[in-house]
């Protein structure tokens, strides 16, 4: 399974890209917590920032135990500040 | 561009590409119809006059403007990066939740995306309530939650950066 996680704002700047591709091997689903761990491993530049970020699945924040599959739209959201 | 209005005053005419209303909801709570709208707008928000809202005792309008100075330095404006589908959903959810919690009559929220020059408006929240207290409390809570939850990021743009992008 390959997952694509969209990055924005300071996360995209730190990573130097607007999306992270995660090769998760031969599994059909992972939890959001496992996806966050995979992101830290794939992109050490954002590892320290992940503590203040949440994963959004299909435009909704999820908890670490939420299942995620390849069909889901994933985004890393943190340090927002509109207005 | 600049133009004159009917009274001869010179006003700035903003060229704004307004997107269609992204989300509009009407909910009924205890026999009061609540109107809730949330939208993202390309560039600065146009000036408006606060509307008359039937049965409201208080109509509170907040506008967030881009300051000319940021960290002791002059800036050209702010660039708002928006994760649009989620921002639209969450702005609408937040407006609905706020309307329900504070028993508001109406909530209208607009937020800019893209570049907004200094002095222009990038965020507008209008709250209508029966009484002042719940309207003011709702306004404060909405803005605090929006800044924590809605995926919008702002980035300072200097004059030089704007020139480089032109």
GROMACS .gro file of N, CA, C and O in nm, chain A residues 6-13 54 56 58-61 73-83, chain B residues 64 78 80-86 89-90 93 111 122-123 146-155:
model
  200
    6UNK      N    1  -0.081   1.494   0.215
    6UNK     CA    2  -0.061   1.634   0.175
    6UNK      C    3   0.001   1.714   0.290
    6UNK      O    4  -0.035   1.696   0.406
    7UNK      N    5   0.091   1.803   0.252
    7UNK     CA    6   0.157   1.890   0.352
    7UNK      C    7   0.126   2.036   0.318
    7UNK      O    8   0.115   2.073   0.200
    8UNK      N    9   0.119   2.117   0.422
    8UNK     CA   10   0.089   2.259   0.403
    8UNK      C   11   0.178   2.343   0.495
    8UNK      O   12   0.234   2.294   0.593
    9UNK      N   13   0.179   2.473   0.467
    9UNK     CA   14   0.242   2.572   0.556
    9UNK      C   15   0.382   2.533   0.600
    9UNK      O   16   0.466   2.491   0.518
   10UNK      N   17   0.410   2.544   0.731
   10UNK     CA   18   0.545   2.518   0.780
   10UNK      C   19   0.591   2.374   0.760
   10UNK      O   20   0.711   2.347   0.747
   11UNK      N   21   0.496   2.281   0.750
   11UNK     CA   22   0.532   2.140   0.729
   11UNK      C   23   0.584   2.120   0.586
   11UNK      O   24   0.682   2.049   0.564
   12UNK      N   25   0.516   2.183   0.492
   12UNK     CA   26   0.561   2.173   0.353
   12UNK      C   27   0.697   2.242   0.337
   12UNK      O   28   0.785   2.192   0.265
   13UNK      N   29   0.714   2.355   0.405
   13UNK     CA   30   0.843   2.426   0.396
   13UNK      C   31   0.955   2.341   0.453
   13UNK      O   32   1.063   2.331   0.394
   54UNK      N   33  -0.193   1.707   1.357
   54UNK     CA   34  -0.293   1.599   1.356
   54UNK      C   35  -0.309   1.550   1.213
   54UNK      O   36  -0.289   1.626   1.118
   56UNK      N   37  -0.551   1.441   0.917
   56UNK     CA   38  -0.689   1.454   0.870
   56UNK      C   39  -0.714   1.347   0.764
   56UNK      O   40  -0.631   1.329   0.674
   58UNK      N   41  -0.992   1.234   0.490
   58UNK     CA   42  -1.113   1.279   0.418
   58UNK      C   43  -1.171   1.406   0.482
   58UNK      O   44  -1.292   1.416   0.507
   59UNK      N   45  -1.081   1.499   0.511
   59UNK     CA   46  -1.117   1.633   0.562
   59UNK      C   47  -1.170   1.635   0.705
   59UNK      O   48  -1.238   1.731   0.744
   60UNK      N   49  -1.141   1.531   0.781
   60UNK     CA   50  -1.180   1.528   0.922
   60UNK      C   51  -1.059   1.486   1.006
   60UNK      O   52  -0.986   1.394   0.968
   61UNK      N   53  -1.042   1.553   1.121
   61UNK     CA   54  -0.938   1.510   1.213
   61UNK      C   55  -0.974   1.372   1.268
   61UNK      O   56  -1.092   1.344   1.292
   73UNK      N   57  -0.820   1.030   0.152
   73UNK     CA   58  -0.744   1.155   0.129
   73UNK      C   59  -0.681   1.196   0.262
   73UNK      O   60  -0.752   1.220   0.359
   74UNK      N   61  -0.550   1.202   0.264
   74UNK     CA   62  -0.479   1.229   0.389
   74UNK      C   63  -0.411   1.365   0.385
   74UNK      O   64  -0.357   1.407   0.282
   75UNK      N   65  -0.412   1.433   0.499
   75UNK     CA   66  -0.342   1.561   0.509
   75UNK      C   67  -0.288   1.578   0.650
   75UNK      O   68  -0.354   1.539   0.747
   76UNK      N   69  -0.171   1.634   0.659
   76UNK     CA   70  -0.112   1.664   0.790
   76UNK      C   71  -0.145   1.810   0.822
   76UNK      O   72  -0.110   1.901   0.746
   77UNK      N   73  -0.212   1.830   0.934
   77UNK     CA   74  -0.257   1.964   0.970
   77UNK      C   75  -0.199   2.002   1.106
   77UNK      O   76  -0.214   1.930   1.203
   78UNK      N   77  -0.135   2.117   1.109
   78UNK     CA   78  -0.084   2.165   1.236
   78UNK      C   79  -0.041   2.309   1.223
   78UNK      O   80  -0.022   2.359   1.113
   79UNK      N   81  -0.028   2.373   1.338
   79UNK     CA   82   0.020   2.513   1.341
   79UNK      C   83  -0.059   2.601   1.246
   79UNK      O   84  -0.001   2.677   1.168
   80UNK      N   85  -0.190   2.588   1.249
   80UNK     CA   86  -0.272   2.675   1.163
   80UNK      C   87  -0.281   2.813   1.227
   80UNK      O   88  -0.240   2.833   1.341
   81UNK      N   89  -0.336   2.908   1.155
   81UNK     CA   90  -0.346   3.042   1.214
   81UNK      C   91  -0.406   3.142   1.119
   81UNK      O   92  -0.345   3.242   1.084
   82UNK      N   93  -0.529   3.114   1.076
   82UNK     CA   94  -0.594   3.209   0.986
   82UNK      C   95  -0.642   3.332   1.061
   82UNK      O   96  -0.612   3.353   1.177
   83UNK      N   97  -0.720   3.411   0.989
   83UNK     CA   98  -0.777   3.532   1.051
   83UNK      C   99  -0.694   3.654   1.025
   83UNK      O  100  -0.594   3.649   0.957
  147UNK      N  101  -1.108   4.125   1.027
  147UNK     CA  102  -0.964   4.114   1.047
  147UNK      C  103  -0.892   4.179   0.929
  147UNK      O  104  -0.917   4.142   0.815
  161UNK      N  105  -0.026   3.965   0.327
  161UNK     CA  106  -0.019   3.827   0.374
  161UNK      C  107  -0.071   3.734   0.265
  161UNK      O  108  -0.166   3.768   0.193
  163UNK      N  109  -0.245   3.376   0.214
  163UNK     CA  110  -0.317   3.272   0.288
  163UNK      C  111  -0.321   3.143   0.207
  163UNK      O  112  -0.378   3.139   0.098
  164UNK      N  113  -0.256   3.041   0.263
  164UNK     CA  114  -0.262   2.909   0.204
  164UNK      C  115  -0.378   2.833   0.270
  164UNK      O  116  -0.388   2.834   0.393
  165UNK      N  117  -0.461   2.773   0.191
  165UNK     CA  118  -0.583   2.711   0.245
  165UNK      C  119  -0.597   2.569   0.190
  165UNK      O  120  -0.582   2.546   0.070
  166UNK      N  121  -0.624   2.474   0.277
  166UNK     CA  122  -0.663   2.339   0.236
  166UNK      C  123  -0.814   2.346   0.219
  166UNK      O  124  -0.891   2.328   0.313
  167UNK      N  125  -0.854   2.376   0.096
  167UNK     CA  126  -0.991   2.425   0.072
  167UNK      C  127  -1.104   2.332   0.113
  167UNK      O  128  -1.197   2.377   0.182
  168UNK      N  129  -1.103   2.206   0.072
  168UNK     CA  130  -1.221   2.125   0.107
  168UNK      C  131  -1.240   2.112   0.258
  168UNK      O  132  -1.352   2.119   0.308
  169UNK      N  133  -1.129   2.099   0.328
  169UNK     CA  134  -1.140   2.083   0.474
  169UNK      C  135  -1.173   2.215   0.542
  169UNK      O  136  -1.253   2.220   0.636
  172UNK      N  137  -1.541   2.285   0.501
  172UNK     CA  138  -1.620   2.197   0.589
  172UNK      C  139  -1.611   2.242   0.735
  172UNK      O  140  -1.712   2.253   0.805
  173UNK      N  141  -1.490   2.271   0.780
  173UNK     CA  142  -1.473   2.306   0.922
  173UNK      C  143  -1.529   2.444   0.955
  173UNK      O  144  -1.582   2.465   1.063
  176UNK      N  145  -1.896   2.380   0.986
  176UNK     CA  146  -1.924   2.306   1.110
  176UNK      C  147  -1.913   2.400   1.230
  176UNK      O  148  -1.997   2.397   1.320
  194UNK      N  149  -1.353   3.407   0.467
  194UNK     CA  150  -1.208   3.413   0.486
  194UNK      C  151  -1.140   3.419   0.350
  194UNK      O  152  -1.181   3.349   0.257
  205UNK      N  153  -0.922   4.041   0.544
  205UNK     CA  154  -0.900   3.901   0.507
  205UNK      C  155  -0.995   3.807   0.580
  205UNK      O  156  -1.001   3.688   0.548
  206UNK      N  157  -1.064   3.857   0.679
  206UNK     CA  158  -1.154   3.771   0.757
  206UNK      C  159  -1.271   3.854   0.807
  206UNK      O  160  -1.252   3.967   0.854
  229UNK      N  161  -1.133   2.881   1.538
  229UNK     CA  162  -1.093   2.885   1.397
  229UNK      C  163  -0.940   2.885   1.385
  229UNK      O  164  -0.882   2.814   1.303
  230UNK      N  165  -0.875   2.965   1.470
  230UNK     CA  166  -0.729   2.975   1.463
  230UNK      C  167  -0.661   2.845   1.506
  230UNK      O  168  -0.546   2.821   1.474
  231UNK      N  169  -0.733   2.761   1.583
  231UNK     CA  170  -0.675   2.634   1.628
  231UNK      C  171  -0.705   2.519   1.533
  231UNK      O  172  -0.629   2.424   1.525
  232UNK      N  173  -0.819   2.525   1.465
  232UNK     CA  174  -0.869   2.406   1.396
  232UNK      C  175  -0.875   2.415   1.244
  232UNK      O  176  -0.862   2.313   1.176
  233UNK      N  177  -0.902   2.532   1.192
  233UNK     CA  178  -0.928   2.542   1.047
  233UNK      C  179  -0.796   2.552   0.971
  233UNK      O  180  -0.711   2.637   1.003
  234UNK      N  181  -0.776   2.466   0.869
  234UNK     CA  182  -0.647   2.460   0.801
  234UNK      C  183  -0.622   2.578   0.706
  234UNK      O  184  -0.639   2.569   0.584
  235UNK      N  185  -0.582   2.688   0.767
  235UNK     CA  186  -0.544   2.808   0.693
  235UNK      C  187  -0.411   2.855   0.753
  235UNK      O  188  -0.398   2.865   0.875
  236UNK      N  189  -0.316   2.881   0.665
  236UNK     CA  190  -0.185   2.927   0.710
  236UNK      C  191  -0.155   3.061   0.645
  236UNK      O  192  -0.182   3.080   0.525
  237UNK      N  193  -0.099   3.153   0.722
  237UNK     CA  194  -0.065   3.281   0.661
  237UNK      C  195   0.086   3.300   0.658
  237UNK      O  196   0.157   3.259   0.748
  238UNK      N  197   0.129   3.364   0.551
  238UNK     CA  198   0.271   3.383   0.528
  238UNK      C  199   0.293   3.530   0.492
  238UNK      O  200   0.225   3.585   0.405
   0.00000   0.00000   0.00000
